[in-house]
CSV table of C-alpha atoms and ligand atoms in Angstrom, one decimal:
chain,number,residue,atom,x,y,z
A,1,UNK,CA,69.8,82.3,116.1
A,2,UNK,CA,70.2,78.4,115.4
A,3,UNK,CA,72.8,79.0,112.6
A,4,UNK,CA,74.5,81.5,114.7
A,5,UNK,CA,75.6,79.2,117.2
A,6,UNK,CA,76.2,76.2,115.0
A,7,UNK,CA,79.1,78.4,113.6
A,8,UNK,CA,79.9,79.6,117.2
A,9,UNK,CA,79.9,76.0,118.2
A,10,UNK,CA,82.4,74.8,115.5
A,11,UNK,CA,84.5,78.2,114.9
A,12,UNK,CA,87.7,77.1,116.8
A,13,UNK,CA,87.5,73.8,115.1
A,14,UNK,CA,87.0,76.0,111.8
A,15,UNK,CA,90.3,77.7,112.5
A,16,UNK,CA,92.6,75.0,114.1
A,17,UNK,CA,92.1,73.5,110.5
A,18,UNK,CA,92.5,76.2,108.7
A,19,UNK,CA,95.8,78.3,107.2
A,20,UNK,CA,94.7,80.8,110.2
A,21,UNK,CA,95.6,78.9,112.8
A,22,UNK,CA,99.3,80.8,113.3
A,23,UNK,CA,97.6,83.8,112.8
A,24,UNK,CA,95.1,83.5,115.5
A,25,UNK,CA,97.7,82.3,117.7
A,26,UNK,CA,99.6,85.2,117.4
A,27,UNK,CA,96.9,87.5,118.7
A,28,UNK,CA,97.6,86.4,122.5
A,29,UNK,CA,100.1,88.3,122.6
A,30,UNK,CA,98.0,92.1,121.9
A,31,UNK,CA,96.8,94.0,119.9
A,32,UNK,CA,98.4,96.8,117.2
A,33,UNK,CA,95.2,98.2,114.9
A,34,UNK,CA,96.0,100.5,112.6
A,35,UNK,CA,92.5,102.5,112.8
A,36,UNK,CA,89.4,103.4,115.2
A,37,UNK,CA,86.6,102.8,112.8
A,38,UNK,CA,83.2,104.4,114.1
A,39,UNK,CA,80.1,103.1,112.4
A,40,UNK,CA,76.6,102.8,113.0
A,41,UNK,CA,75.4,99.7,114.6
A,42,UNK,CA,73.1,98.4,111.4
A,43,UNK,CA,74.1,95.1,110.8
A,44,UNK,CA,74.2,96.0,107.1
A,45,UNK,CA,77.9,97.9,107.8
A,46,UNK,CA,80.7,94.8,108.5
A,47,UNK,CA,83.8,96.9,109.3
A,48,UNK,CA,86.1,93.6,108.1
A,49,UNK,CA,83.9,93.3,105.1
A,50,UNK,CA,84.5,96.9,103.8
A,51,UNK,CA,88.0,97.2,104.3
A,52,UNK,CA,89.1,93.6,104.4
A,53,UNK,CA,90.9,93.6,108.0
A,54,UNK,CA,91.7,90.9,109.8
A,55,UNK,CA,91.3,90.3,113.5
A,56,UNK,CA,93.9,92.7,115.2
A,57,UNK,CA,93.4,95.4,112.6
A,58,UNK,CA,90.6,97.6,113.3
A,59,UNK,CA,89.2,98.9,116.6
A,60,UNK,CA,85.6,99.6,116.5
A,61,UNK,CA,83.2,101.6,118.0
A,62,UNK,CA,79.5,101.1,117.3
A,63,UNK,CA,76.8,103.2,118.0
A,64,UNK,CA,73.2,104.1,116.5
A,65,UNK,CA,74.0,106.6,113.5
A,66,UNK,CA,77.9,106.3,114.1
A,67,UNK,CA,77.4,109.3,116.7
A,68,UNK,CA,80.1,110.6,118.3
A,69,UNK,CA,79.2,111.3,122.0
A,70,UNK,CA,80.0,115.2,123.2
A,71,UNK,CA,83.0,114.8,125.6
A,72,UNK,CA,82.8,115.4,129.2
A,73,UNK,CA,78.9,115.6,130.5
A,74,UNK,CA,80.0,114.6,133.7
A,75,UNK,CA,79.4,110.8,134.0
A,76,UNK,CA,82.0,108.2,132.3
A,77,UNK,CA,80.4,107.2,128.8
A,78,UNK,CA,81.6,103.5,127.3
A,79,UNK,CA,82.0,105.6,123.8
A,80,UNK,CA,84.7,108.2,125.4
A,81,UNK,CA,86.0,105.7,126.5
A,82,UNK,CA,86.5,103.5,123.6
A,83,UNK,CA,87.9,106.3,121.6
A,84,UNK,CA,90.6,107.3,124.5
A,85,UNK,CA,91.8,103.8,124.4
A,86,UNK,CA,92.3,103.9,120.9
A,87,UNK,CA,93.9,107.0,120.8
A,88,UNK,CA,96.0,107.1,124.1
A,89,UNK,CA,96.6,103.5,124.8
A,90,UNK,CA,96.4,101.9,121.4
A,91,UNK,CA,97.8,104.4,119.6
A,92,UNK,CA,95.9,104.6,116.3
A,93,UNK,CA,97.0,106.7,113.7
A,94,UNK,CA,93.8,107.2,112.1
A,95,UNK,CA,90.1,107.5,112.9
A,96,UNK,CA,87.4,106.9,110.1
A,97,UNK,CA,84.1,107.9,110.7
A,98,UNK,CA,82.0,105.7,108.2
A,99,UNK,CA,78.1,106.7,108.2
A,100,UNK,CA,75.9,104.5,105.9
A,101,UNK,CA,72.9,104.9,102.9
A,102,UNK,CA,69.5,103.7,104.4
A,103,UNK,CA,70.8,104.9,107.8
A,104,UNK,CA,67.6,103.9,110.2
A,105,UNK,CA,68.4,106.6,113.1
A,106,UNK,CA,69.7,109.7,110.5
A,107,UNK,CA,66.6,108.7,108.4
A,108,UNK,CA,64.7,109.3,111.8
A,109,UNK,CA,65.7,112.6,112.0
A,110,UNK,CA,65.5,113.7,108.2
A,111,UNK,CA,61.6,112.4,108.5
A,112,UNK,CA,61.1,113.8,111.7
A,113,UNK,CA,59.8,110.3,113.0
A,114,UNK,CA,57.9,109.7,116.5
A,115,UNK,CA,60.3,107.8,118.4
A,116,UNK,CA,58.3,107.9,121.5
A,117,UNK,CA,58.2,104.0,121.8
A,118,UNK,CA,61.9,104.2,121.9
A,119,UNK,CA,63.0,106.7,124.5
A,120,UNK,CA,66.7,105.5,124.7
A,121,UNK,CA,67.1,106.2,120.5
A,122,UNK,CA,64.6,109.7,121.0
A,123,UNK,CA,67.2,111.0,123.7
A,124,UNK,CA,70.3,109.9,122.4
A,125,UNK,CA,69.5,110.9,118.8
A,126,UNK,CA,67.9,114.4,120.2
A,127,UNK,CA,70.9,115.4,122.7
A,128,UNK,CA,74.3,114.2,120.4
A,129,UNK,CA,72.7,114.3,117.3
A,130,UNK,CA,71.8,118.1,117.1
A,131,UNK,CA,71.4,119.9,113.9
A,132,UNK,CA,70.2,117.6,111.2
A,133,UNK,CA,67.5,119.3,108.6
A,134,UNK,CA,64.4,117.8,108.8
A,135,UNK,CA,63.5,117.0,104.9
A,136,UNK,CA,67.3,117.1,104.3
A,137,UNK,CA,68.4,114.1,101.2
A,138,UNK,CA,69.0,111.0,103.5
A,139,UNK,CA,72.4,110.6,102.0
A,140,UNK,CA,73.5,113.9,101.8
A,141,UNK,CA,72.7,114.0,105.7
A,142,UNK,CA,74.3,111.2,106.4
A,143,UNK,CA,77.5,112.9,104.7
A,144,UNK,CA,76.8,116.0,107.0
A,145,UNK,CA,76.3,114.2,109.8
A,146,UNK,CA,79.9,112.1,109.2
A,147,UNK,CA,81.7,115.1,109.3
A,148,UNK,CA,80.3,116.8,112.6
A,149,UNK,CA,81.2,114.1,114.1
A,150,UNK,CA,85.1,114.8,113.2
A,151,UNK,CA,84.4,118.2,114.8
A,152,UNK,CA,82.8,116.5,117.2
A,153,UNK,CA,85.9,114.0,117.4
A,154,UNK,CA,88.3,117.3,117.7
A,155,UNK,CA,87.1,118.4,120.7
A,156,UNK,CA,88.5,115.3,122.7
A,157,UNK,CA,91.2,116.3,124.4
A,158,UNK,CA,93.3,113.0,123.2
A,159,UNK,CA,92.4,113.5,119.8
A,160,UNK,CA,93.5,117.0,119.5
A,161,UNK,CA,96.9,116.3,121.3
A,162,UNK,CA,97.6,113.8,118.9
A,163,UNK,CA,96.4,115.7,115.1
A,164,UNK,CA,98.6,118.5,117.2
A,165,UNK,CA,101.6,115.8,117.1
A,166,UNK,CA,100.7,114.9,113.7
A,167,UNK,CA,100.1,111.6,114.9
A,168,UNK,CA,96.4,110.7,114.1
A,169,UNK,CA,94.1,111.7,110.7
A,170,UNK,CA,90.7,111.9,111.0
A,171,UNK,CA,88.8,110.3,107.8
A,172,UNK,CA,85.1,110.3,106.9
A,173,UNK,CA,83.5,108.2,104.7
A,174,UNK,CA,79.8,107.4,103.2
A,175,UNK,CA,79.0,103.5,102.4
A,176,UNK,CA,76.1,102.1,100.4
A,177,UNK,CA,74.8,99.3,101.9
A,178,UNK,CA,73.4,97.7,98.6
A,179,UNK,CA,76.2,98.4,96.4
A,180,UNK,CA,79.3,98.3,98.6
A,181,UNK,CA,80.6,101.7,97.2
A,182,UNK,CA,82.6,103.5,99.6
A,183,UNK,CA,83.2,107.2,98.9
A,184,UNK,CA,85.3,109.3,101.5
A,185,UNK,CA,85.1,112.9,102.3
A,186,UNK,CA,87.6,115.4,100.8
A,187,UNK,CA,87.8,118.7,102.7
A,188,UNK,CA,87.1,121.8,100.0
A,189,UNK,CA,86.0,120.1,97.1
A,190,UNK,CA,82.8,121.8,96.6
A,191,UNK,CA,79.7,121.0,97.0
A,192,UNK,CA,79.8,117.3,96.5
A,193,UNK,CA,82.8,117.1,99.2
A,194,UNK,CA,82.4,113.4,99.3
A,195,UNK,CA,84.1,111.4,96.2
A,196,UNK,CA,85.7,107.5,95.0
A,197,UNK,CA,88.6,106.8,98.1
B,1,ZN,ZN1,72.7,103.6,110.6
């Protein structure tokens, strides 16, 4: 944690000096990101990193194994939320759903794992992430798994209105954490459906 805060500590100094500076400024006045980017939480997956934006420019939500929540359920939910203010008040025009090699929570599922010293991730996992194949390939689950969660993404009611409008895409992609290879998914192309960007 020490080297975490000694960057914290000097980051504004960091940036006053730097060719940023402007840039930075400029970010009082809102925000215009071009894309929601759902990912898992591993700390492996750096959003920025992967697609190179800069503050301002993507809109993330984070959860464990880049689920996408079932809408409605009857009590507010931080990840409907997130996703309405992209899509209503933000007004993204794309959504990528980006699941990940090595994925600790899909890799839970594949392996059937006892997860009974962590309720939170046994529930969550068991109630939104429905459906994967126990003894499934990890990666080619993690590539099933992206795409529900588009269907999954579809059933919002702000995310349908706005495909409707032809307004918003919906994008998933598969990234390897040890290689940096991003591959995205391409509806109909067979049986490998996910391929080079
Ligand atoms: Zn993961």
């Amino acid at each position: 944690m020490k080297s975490l805060i000694a960057h914290a500590r000097s980051f504004a100094a960091h940036i006053a000096d730097s060719e940023r500076a402007e840039s930075f400024r400029a970010l009082q006045a809102g925000q215009s990101p071009e894309a929601l980017f759902i990912t898992c939480s591993d700390s492996r997956v750096v959003p920025s990193l992967i697609t190179g934006a800069r503050p301002g420019e993507l809109f993330e939500l984070r959860t464990a194994g880049n689920i996408v929540p079932e809408y409605g359920g009857g009590h507010p939910m931080g990840e409907t939320a997130t996703i309405e203010y992209a899509v209503r008040v933000l007004g993204v025009r794309d959504i990528v759903v980006c699941g990940h090699s090595h994925c600790g929570a899909i890799s839970a599922l594949v392996q059937g794992d006892d997860l009974s010293a962590a309720p939170a991730v046994r529930d969550w996992l068991a109630t939104q992430a429905a459906g994967a194949s126990v003894g499934a390939d990890l990666a080619d689950e993690v590539q099933r798994h992206a795409v529900a969660q588009l269907d999954r993404l579809r059933t919002y009611p702000c995310v349908r209105e706005r495909i409707e409008e032809g307004l918003l895409s919906l994008h998933a992609w598969y990234y390897e954490v040890h290689t940096g290879a991003v591959r995205a998914y391409r509806p109909g192309g067979g049986s490998r459906t996910f391929g080079p960007l």
